[in-house]
XYZ file of C-alpha atoms in Angstrom:
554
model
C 86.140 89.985 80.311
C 89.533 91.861 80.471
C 91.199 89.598 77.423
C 94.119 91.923 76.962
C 95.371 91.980 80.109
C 99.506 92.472 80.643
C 100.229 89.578 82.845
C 104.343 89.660 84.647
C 105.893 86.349 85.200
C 104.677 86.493 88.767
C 101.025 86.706 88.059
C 101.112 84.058 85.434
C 102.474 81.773 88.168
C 99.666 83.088 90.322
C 97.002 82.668 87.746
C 97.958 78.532 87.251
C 98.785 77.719 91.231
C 102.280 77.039 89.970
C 106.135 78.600 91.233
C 107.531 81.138 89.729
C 110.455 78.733 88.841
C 107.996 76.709 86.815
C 106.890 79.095 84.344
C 110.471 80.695 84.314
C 111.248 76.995 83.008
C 108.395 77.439 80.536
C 109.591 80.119 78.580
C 113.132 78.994 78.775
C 111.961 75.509 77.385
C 109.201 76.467 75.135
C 110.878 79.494 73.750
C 109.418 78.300 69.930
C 106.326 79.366 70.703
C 105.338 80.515 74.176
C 103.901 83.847 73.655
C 106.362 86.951 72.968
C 106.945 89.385 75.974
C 106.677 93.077 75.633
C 107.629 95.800 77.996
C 104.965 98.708 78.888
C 106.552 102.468 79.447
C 107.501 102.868 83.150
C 109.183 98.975 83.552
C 111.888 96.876 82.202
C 110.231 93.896 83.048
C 108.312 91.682 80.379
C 104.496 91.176 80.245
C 102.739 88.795 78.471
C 99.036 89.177 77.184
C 97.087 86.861 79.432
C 95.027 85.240 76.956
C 97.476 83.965 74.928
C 99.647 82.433 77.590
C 96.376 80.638 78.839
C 95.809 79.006 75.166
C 99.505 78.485 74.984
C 99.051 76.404 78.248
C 96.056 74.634 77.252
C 97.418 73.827 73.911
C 100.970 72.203 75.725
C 98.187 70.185 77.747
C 100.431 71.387 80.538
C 99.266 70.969 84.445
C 97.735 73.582 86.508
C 97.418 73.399 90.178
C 94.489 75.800 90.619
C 90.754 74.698 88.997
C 88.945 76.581 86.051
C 86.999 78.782 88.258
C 90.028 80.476 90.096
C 91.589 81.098 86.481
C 88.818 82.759 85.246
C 88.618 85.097 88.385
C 92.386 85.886 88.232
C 92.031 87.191 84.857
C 90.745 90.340 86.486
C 92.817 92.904 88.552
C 92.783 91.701 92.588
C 90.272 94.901 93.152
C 88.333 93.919 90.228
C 87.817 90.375 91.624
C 86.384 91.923 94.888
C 83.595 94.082 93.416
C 82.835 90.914 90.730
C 82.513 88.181 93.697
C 80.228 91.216 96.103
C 78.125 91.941 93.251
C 77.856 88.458 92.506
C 76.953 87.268 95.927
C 74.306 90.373 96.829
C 72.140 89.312 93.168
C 72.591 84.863 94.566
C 71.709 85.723 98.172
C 68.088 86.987 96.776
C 67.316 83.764 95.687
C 65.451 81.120 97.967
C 67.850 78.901 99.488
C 68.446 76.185 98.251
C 67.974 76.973 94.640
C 70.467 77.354 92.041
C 69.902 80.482 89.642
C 71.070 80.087 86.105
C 73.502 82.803 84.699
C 70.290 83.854 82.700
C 68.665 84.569 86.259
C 71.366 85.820 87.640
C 71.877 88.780 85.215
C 67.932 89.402 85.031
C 67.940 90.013 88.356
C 71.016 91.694 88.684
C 69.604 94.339 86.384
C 66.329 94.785 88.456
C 68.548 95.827 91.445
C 70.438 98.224 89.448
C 67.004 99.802 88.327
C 66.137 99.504 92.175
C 67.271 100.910 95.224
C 70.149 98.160 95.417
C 71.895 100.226 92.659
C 75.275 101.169 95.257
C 75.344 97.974 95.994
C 76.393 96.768 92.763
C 79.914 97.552 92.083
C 80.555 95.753 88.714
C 78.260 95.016 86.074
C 78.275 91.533 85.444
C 76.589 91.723 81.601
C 80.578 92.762 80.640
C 81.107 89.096 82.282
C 81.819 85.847 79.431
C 81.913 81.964 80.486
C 83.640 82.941 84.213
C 80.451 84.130 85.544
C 78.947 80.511 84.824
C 81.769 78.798 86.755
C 81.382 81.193 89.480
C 77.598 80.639 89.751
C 78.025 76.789 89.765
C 80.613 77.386 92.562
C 78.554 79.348 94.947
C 74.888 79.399 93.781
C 74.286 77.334 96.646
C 75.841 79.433 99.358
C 73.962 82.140 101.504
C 73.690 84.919 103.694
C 77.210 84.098 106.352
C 78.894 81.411 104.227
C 79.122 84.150 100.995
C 79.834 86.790 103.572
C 83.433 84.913 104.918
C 84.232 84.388 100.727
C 84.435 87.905 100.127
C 85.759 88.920 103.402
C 88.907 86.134 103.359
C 89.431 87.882 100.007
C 89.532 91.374 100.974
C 91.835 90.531 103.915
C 94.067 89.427 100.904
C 93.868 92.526 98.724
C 94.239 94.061 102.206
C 97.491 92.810 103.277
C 98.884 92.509 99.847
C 97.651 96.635 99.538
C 98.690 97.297 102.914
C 95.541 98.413 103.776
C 95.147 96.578 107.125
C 95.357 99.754 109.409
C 91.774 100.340 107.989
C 90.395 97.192 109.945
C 89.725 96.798 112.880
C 90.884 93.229 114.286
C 88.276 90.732 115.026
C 89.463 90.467 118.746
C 89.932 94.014 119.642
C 86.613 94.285 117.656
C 84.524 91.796 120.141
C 86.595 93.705 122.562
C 85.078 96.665 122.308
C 81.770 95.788 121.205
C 81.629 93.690 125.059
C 81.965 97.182 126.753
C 78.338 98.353 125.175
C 76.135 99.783 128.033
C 73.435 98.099 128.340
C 71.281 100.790 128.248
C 72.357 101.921 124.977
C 70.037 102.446 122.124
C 72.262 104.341 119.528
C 76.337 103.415 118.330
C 78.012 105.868 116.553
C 81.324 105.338 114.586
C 83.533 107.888 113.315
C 85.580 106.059 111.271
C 83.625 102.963 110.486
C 86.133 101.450 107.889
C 84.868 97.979 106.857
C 82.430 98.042 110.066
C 84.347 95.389 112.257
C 83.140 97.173 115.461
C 79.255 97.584 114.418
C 79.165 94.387 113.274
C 80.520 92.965 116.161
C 77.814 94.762 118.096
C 74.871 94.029 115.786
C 75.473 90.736 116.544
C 74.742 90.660 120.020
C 72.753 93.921 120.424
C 70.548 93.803 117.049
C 68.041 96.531 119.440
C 70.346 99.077 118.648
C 70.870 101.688 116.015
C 73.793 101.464 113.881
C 75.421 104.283 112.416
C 79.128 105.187 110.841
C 80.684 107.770 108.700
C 83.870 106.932 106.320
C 85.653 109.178 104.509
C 86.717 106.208 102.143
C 83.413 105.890 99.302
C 85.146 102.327 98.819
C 85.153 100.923 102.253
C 81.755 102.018 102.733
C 80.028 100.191 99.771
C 81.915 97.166 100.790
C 80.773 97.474 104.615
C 77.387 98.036 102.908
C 77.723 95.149 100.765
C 78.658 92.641 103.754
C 75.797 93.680 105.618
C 73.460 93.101 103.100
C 74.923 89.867 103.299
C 74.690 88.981 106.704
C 71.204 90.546 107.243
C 72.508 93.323 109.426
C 70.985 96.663 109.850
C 73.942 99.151 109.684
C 73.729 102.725 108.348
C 77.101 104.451 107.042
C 77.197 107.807 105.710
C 79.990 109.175 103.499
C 81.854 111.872 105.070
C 84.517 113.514 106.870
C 83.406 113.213 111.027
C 86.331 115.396 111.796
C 85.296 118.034 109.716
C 81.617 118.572 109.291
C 78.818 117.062 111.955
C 77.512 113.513 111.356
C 74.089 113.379 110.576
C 73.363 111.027 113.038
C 73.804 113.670 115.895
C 74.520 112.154 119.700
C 75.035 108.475 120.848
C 75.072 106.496 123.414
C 78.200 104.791 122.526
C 80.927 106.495 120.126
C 83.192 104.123 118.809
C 86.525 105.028 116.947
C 89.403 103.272 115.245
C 91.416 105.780 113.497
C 93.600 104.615 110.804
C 97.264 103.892 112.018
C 99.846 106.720 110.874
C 97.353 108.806 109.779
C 98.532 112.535 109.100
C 97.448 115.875 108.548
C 98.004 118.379 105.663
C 99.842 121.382 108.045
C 98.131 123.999 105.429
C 94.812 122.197 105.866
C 94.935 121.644 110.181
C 91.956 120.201 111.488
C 90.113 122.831 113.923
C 88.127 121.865 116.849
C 87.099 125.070 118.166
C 86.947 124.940 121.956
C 89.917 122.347 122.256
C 94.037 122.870 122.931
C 94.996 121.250 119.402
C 97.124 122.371 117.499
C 98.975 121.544 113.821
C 101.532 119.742 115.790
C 98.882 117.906 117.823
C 98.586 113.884 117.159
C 95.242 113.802 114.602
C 94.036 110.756 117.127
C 93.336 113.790 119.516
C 91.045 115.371 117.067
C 89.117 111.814 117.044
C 89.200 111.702 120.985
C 87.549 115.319 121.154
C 84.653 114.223 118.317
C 84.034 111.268 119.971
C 83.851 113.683 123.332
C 81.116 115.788 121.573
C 79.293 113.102 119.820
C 78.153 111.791 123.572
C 74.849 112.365 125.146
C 75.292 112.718 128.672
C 75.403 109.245 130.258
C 77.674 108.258 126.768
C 80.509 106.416 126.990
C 83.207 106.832 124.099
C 86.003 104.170 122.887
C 89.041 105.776 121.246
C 92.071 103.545 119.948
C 95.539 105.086 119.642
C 99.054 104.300 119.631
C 100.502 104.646 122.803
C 102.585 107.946 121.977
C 99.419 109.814 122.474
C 99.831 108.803 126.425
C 103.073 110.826 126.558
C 103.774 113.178 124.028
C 104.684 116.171 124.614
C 102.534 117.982 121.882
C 99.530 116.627 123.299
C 100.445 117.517 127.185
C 98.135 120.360 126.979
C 95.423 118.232 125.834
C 95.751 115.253 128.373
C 95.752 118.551 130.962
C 92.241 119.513 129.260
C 90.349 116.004 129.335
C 91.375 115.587 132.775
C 90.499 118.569 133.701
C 86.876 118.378 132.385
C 86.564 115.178 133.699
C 86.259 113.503 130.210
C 88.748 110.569 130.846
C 87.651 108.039 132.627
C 89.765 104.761 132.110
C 93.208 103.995 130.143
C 93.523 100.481 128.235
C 97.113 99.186 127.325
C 96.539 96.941 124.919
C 98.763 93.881 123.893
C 101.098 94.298 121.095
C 100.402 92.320 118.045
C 97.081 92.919 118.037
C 97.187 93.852 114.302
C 98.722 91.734 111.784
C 100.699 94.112 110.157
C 102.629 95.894 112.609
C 103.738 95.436 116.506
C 102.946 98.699 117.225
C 100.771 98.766 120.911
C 97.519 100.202 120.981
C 95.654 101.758 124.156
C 91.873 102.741 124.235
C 90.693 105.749 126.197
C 87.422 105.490 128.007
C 85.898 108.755 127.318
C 82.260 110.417 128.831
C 81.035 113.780 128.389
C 82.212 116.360 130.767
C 81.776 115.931 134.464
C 83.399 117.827 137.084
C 82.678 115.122 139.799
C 85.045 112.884 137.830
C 88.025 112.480 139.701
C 89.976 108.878 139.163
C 91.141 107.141 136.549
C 90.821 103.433 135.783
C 94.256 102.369 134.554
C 94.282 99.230 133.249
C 97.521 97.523 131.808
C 96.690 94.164 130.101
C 99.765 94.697 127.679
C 101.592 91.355 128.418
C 98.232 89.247 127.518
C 97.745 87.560 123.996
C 94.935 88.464 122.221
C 92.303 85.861 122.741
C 93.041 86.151 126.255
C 91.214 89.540 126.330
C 87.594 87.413 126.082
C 88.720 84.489 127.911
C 86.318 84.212 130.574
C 85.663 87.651 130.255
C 87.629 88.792 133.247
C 89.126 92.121 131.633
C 85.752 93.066 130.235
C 84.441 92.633 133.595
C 86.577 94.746 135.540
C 86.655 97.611 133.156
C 83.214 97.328 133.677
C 83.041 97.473 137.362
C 86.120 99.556 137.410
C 83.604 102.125 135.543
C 81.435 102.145 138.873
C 83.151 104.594 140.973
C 82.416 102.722 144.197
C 83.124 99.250 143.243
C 85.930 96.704 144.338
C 89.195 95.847 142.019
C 90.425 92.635 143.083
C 92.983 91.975 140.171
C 96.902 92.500 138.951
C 96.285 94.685 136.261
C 93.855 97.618 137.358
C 93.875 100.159 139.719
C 92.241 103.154 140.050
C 94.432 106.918 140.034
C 93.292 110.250 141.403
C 93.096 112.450 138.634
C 95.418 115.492 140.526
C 98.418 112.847 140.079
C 98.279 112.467 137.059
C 97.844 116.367 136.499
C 102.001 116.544 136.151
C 104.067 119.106 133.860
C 103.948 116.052 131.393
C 100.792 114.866 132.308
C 101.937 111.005 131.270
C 99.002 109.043 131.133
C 100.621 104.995 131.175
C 99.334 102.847 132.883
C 101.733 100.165 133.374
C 103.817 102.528 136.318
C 100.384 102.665 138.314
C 99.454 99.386 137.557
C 102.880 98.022 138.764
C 103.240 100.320 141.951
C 99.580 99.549 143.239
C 100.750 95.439 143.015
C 104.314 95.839 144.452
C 102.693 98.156 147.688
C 100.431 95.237 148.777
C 99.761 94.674 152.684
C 101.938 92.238 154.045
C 99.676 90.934 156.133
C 97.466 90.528 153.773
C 100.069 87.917 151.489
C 100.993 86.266 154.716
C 97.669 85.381 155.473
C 97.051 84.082 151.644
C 100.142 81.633 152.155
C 98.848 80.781 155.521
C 95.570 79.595 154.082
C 97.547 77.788 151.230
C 100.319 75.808 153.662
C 97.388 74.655 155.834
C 95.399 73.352 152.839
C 98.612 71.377 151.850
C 98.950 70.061 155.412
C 95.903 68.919 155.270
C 96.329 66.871 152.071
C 100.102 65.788 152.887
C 99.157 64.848 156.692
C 95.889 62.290 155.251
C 99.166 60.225 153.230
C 102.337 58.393 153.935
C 104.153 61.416 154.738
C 104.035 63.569 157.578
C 103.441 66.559 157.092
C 106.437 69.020 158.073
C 106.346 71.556 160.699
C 106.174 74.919 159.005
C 105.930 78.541 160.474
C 105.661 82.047 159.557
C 106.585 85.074 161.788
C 104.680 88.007 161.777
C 106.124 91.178 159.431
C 105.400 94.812 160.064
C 105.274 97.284 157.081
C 107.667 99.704 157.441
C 108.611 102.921 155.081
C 111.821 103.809 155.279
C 113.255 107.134 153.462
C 116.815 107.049 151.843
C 118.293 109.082 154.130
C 117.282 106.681 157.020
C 118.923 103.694 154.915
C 122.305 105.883 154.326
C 122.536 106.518 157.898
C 122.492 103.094 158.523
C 125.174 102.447 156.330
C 122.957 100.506 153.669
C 123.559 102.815 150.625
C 125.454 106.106 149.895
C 123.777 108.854 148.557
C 125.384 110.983 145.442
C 123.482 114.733 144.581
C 124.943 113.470 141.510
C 128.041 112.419 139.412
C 130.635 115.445 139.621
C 130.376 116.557 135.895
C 134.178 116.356 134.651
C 134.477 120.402 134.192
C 133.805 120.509 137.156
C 136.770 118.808 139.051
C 140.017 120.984 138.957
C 143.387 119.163 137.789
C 144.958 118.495 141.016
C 147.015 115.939 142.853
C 143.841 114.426 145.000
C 141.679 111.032 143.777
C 140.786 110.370 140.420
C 136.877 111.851 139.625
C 133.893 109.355 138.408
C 132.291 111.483 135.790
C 128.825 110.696 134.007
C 130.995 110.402 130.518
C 133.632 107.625 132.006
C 130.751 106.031 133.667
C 128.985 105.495 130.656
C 132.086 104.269 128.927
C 132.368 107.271 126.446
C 135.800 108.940 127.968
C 138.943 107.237 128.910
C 139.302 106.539 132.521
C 143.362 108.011 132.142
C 141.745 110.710 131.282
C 139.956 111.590 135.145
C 140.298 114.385 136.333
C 141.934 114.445 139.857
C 140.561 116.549 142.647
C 142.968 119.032 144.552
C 143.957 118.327 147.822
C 142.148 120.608 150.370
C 138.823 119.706 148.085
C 136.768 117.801 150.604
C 133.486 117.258 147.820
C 132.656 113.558 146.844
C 132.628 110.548 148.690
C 134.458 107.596 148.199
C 133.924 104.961 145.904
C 134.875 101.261 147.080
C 135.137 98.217 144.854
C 131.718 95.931 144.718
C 129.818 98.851 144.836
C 126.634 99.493 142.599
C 126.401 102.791 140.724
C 123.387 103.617 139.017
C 123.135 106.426 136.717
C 120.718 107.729 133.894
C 122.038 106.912 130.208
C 121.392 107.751 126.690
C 118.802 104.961 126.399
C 117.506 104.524 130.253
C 118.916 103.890 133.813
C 122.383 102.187 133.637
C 123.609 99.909 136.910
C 127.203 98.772 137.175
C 128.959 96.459 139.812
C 132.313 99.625 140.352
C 135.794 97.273 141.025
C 138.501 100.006 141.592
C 139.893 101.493 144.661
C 140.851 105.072 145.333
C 138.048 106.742 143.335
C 135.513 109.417 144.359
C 132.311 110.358 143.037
């Protein structure tokens, strides 16, 4: 027990379930004989050795909101507390349910798994424990397996968030998400950076047939992924290691799964090298994790990468985009809704990865950015057409998916987004096709108004035929004038003619007084009329104004 722990005003408050206000108003008001701060190198604020302000506070009689259990916890540090509670909880969960070890049994068999093979399991030695390790048996000796399982993890989403460590696990949602996409023929998951095992647990659940494997970099993460497994009865295998570096032991999968930590960066003295691959120092690290997971395949494989949704349009990683496409590697794009982590807003997309295939020539783009996250399983209607969008021959009959030839997307930027596909393929539908749909629709609601009171009304709709028209056709007809471009204001010579629209007045940053005017025998530009729209490009995107002046040419 960690008696001489420094404790700050805040974690006093913390410790007894009361405001910081409160215990301000204890030392102000008990200044006789609450116990003396002192400050510690490095800080100007006081700290108070912890277990003197707890006998102060039991001596005062004073009131505490949080029970002796939770005190006796807090007075180790928040990392501390995890290891105690998962140590703790792998020794109770060998004992037959339903019986309550003493501490006595507790420790005697705590030390026979730390002679055992258990031994990395155990992450604090509880003979260093006093009277806390009694309360916390009496609290949970009677808990098991999946109830001891959601103690420690609720508490390590704590140290998480309050660490900022969150980028290091995967959601629950986008977890399940994943974990739905499984072939079914699988027989071996591999994940490259397995963090606290959201995704293979996810899977173990519903696919216990399959082998298990991860590698994390992070010795921490992987005893505590360890240590929840043991737990829930899961059989999960996670090696310590670097995947981008040196060759998992595992070898090829069936299914390579990857999560990369968010903001993750490279040493630039230290690049990572994937020999065979257009990366580069400058190239986003999730590339390195989409080429691994490329390698790691077995033929029929199918790969799940998560990124931010720079990677889709970057210019560093054009080259790269050019390469998987190329080699036939990408097979779907996954926009994401934002939110999907708790600690940042940042949108994530998955790439659909398989190994190399030169017959591989579309694209599944799927945007399902404007959904919330539980409505990514609800009724499992985006797992299912990923799924059949997979399937090169089968139907899309939804909003969100379509698929894209792979030469269009092989452009000078090579911008891989789905939501411009997504939205063209759903704006070009056949008229025909949504006249019949409301046709179908009015006559149902005929039939249903014409049984009641009320008539029902007569109602018709003409036949449409889809027509393309180009912008030339539309100017001809006098629908729209057509600019090259705005005359750039160097360009326009300081004459006695018609005041010149340039891009900079346009976009408000020159005076209009200051036009130049065109000369007279100038005949360039067209006239400008008020209630016209000009639309131009600006700093931040396209610009549209409503123009009101006469006499101006652009």
């Amino acid at each position: 027990m960690n008696e001489s722990k420094m404790v700050t005003v805040k974690e006093i408050a913390e410790f007894f379930g009361v405001s910081m206000p409160t215990v301000s108003n204890w030392i102000t008001r008990f200044r006789d004989d609450f116990p003396e701060g002192k400050t510690v190198e490095g800080s100007k604020r006081l700290r108070y050795l912890l277990n003197e302000v707890e006998e102060w506070h039991a001596s005062r009689g004073l009131s505490s909101q949080s029970d002796a259990t939770d005190r006796a916890l807090r007075r180790y540090r928040p990392e501390e507390q995890l290891n105690l509670l998962a140590t703790l909880f792998v020794v109770i969960n060998e004992f037959d349910e339903g019986k309550r070890p003493t501490r006595d049994a507790v420790l005697t068999r705590f030390n026979q798994l730390r002679k055992g093979g258990e031994h990395g399991l155990l992450t604090f030695d509880l003979n260093e424990t006093g009277d806390e390790l009694k309360l916390l048996i009496e609290r949970y000796s009677k808990r098991r397996g999946q109830a001891l399982a959601e103690v420690v993890t609720q508490k390590r989403a704590q140290f998480d968030r309050k660490q900022g460590y969150s980028a290091y696990s995967t959601p629950k949602a986008l977890s399940r998400f994943m974990a739905g996409l499984i072939p079914s023929g699988a027989r071996r998951v591999l994940d490259l950076a397995s963090g606290e095992a959201w995704i293979l647990r996810e899977i173990a659940e519903t696919r216990p047939d399959v082998e298990l494997r991860g590698v994390e970099l992070n010795p921490s993460l992987l005893t505590y992924s360890a240590q929840i497994s043991k737990l829930l009865g899961l059989e999960i295998e996670v090696e310590i290691g670097d995947s981008l570096r040196s060759a998992p032991s595992a070898g090829k999968a069936d299914m390579v799964v990857v999560d990369p930590p968010l903001g993750m960066s490279t040493d630039p003295e230290d690049p990572i090298v994937m020999p065979g691959w257009s990366l580069t120092a400058k190239s986003e690290p999730e590339f390195a994790f989409i080429a691994k997971a490329v390698e790691s395949l077995n033929p029929d494989g199918i790969a799940l990468v998560l990124t931010g949704n720079r990677a889709l349009r970057s210019s560093s990683g054009a080259e790269f985009r050019r390469e998987l496409l190329s080699r036939g590697c990408l097979t779907a794009i996954v926009s994401l809704p934002a939110g999907l982590r708790a600690d940042t807003q940042i949108p994530l997309t998955m790439w659909i990865l398989g190994a190399p295939e030169a017959s591989r020539d579309h694209v599944l783009m799927v945007d399902v950015s404007n959904l919330q996250a539980p409505d990514l399983l609800d009724g499992e209607n985006v797992l299912e057409t990923i799924r059949a969008g997979l399937q090169p021959n089968s139907e899309l009959d939804v909003d969100f998916a379509v698929r894209v030839p792979s030469i269009k997307l092989l452009t000078s930027e090579v911008n891989l987004r789905p939501e411009p596909w997504v939205a063209k393929a759903s704006i070009n539908q056949d008229p025909q096709s949504v006249l019949h749909s409301v046709r179908d629709s009015w006559s149902k609601i005929q039939e249903l108004v014409g049984e009641g009171p009320i008539a029902a009304p007569k109602f018709e709709i003409a036949d449409s035929v889809s027509e393309i028209l180009k912008i030339e056709n539309l100017e001809a007809m006098g629908e729209i004038t057509v600019f090259s471009g705005l005359i750039a204001r160097g360009s326009a010579k300081d004459g006695e003619g018609p005041p010149v629209l340039s891009r900079s007045i346009f976009l408000g940053s020159e005076d209009p007084s200051r036009a130049k005017r065109m000369s007279a025998a100038d005949e360039r530009g067209k006239a400008l009329f008020p209630d016209d729209v000009i639309v131009s490009s600006g700093p931040n995107g396209i610009i549209a104004k409503v123009w009101s002046e006469s006499g101006w040419i652009g």
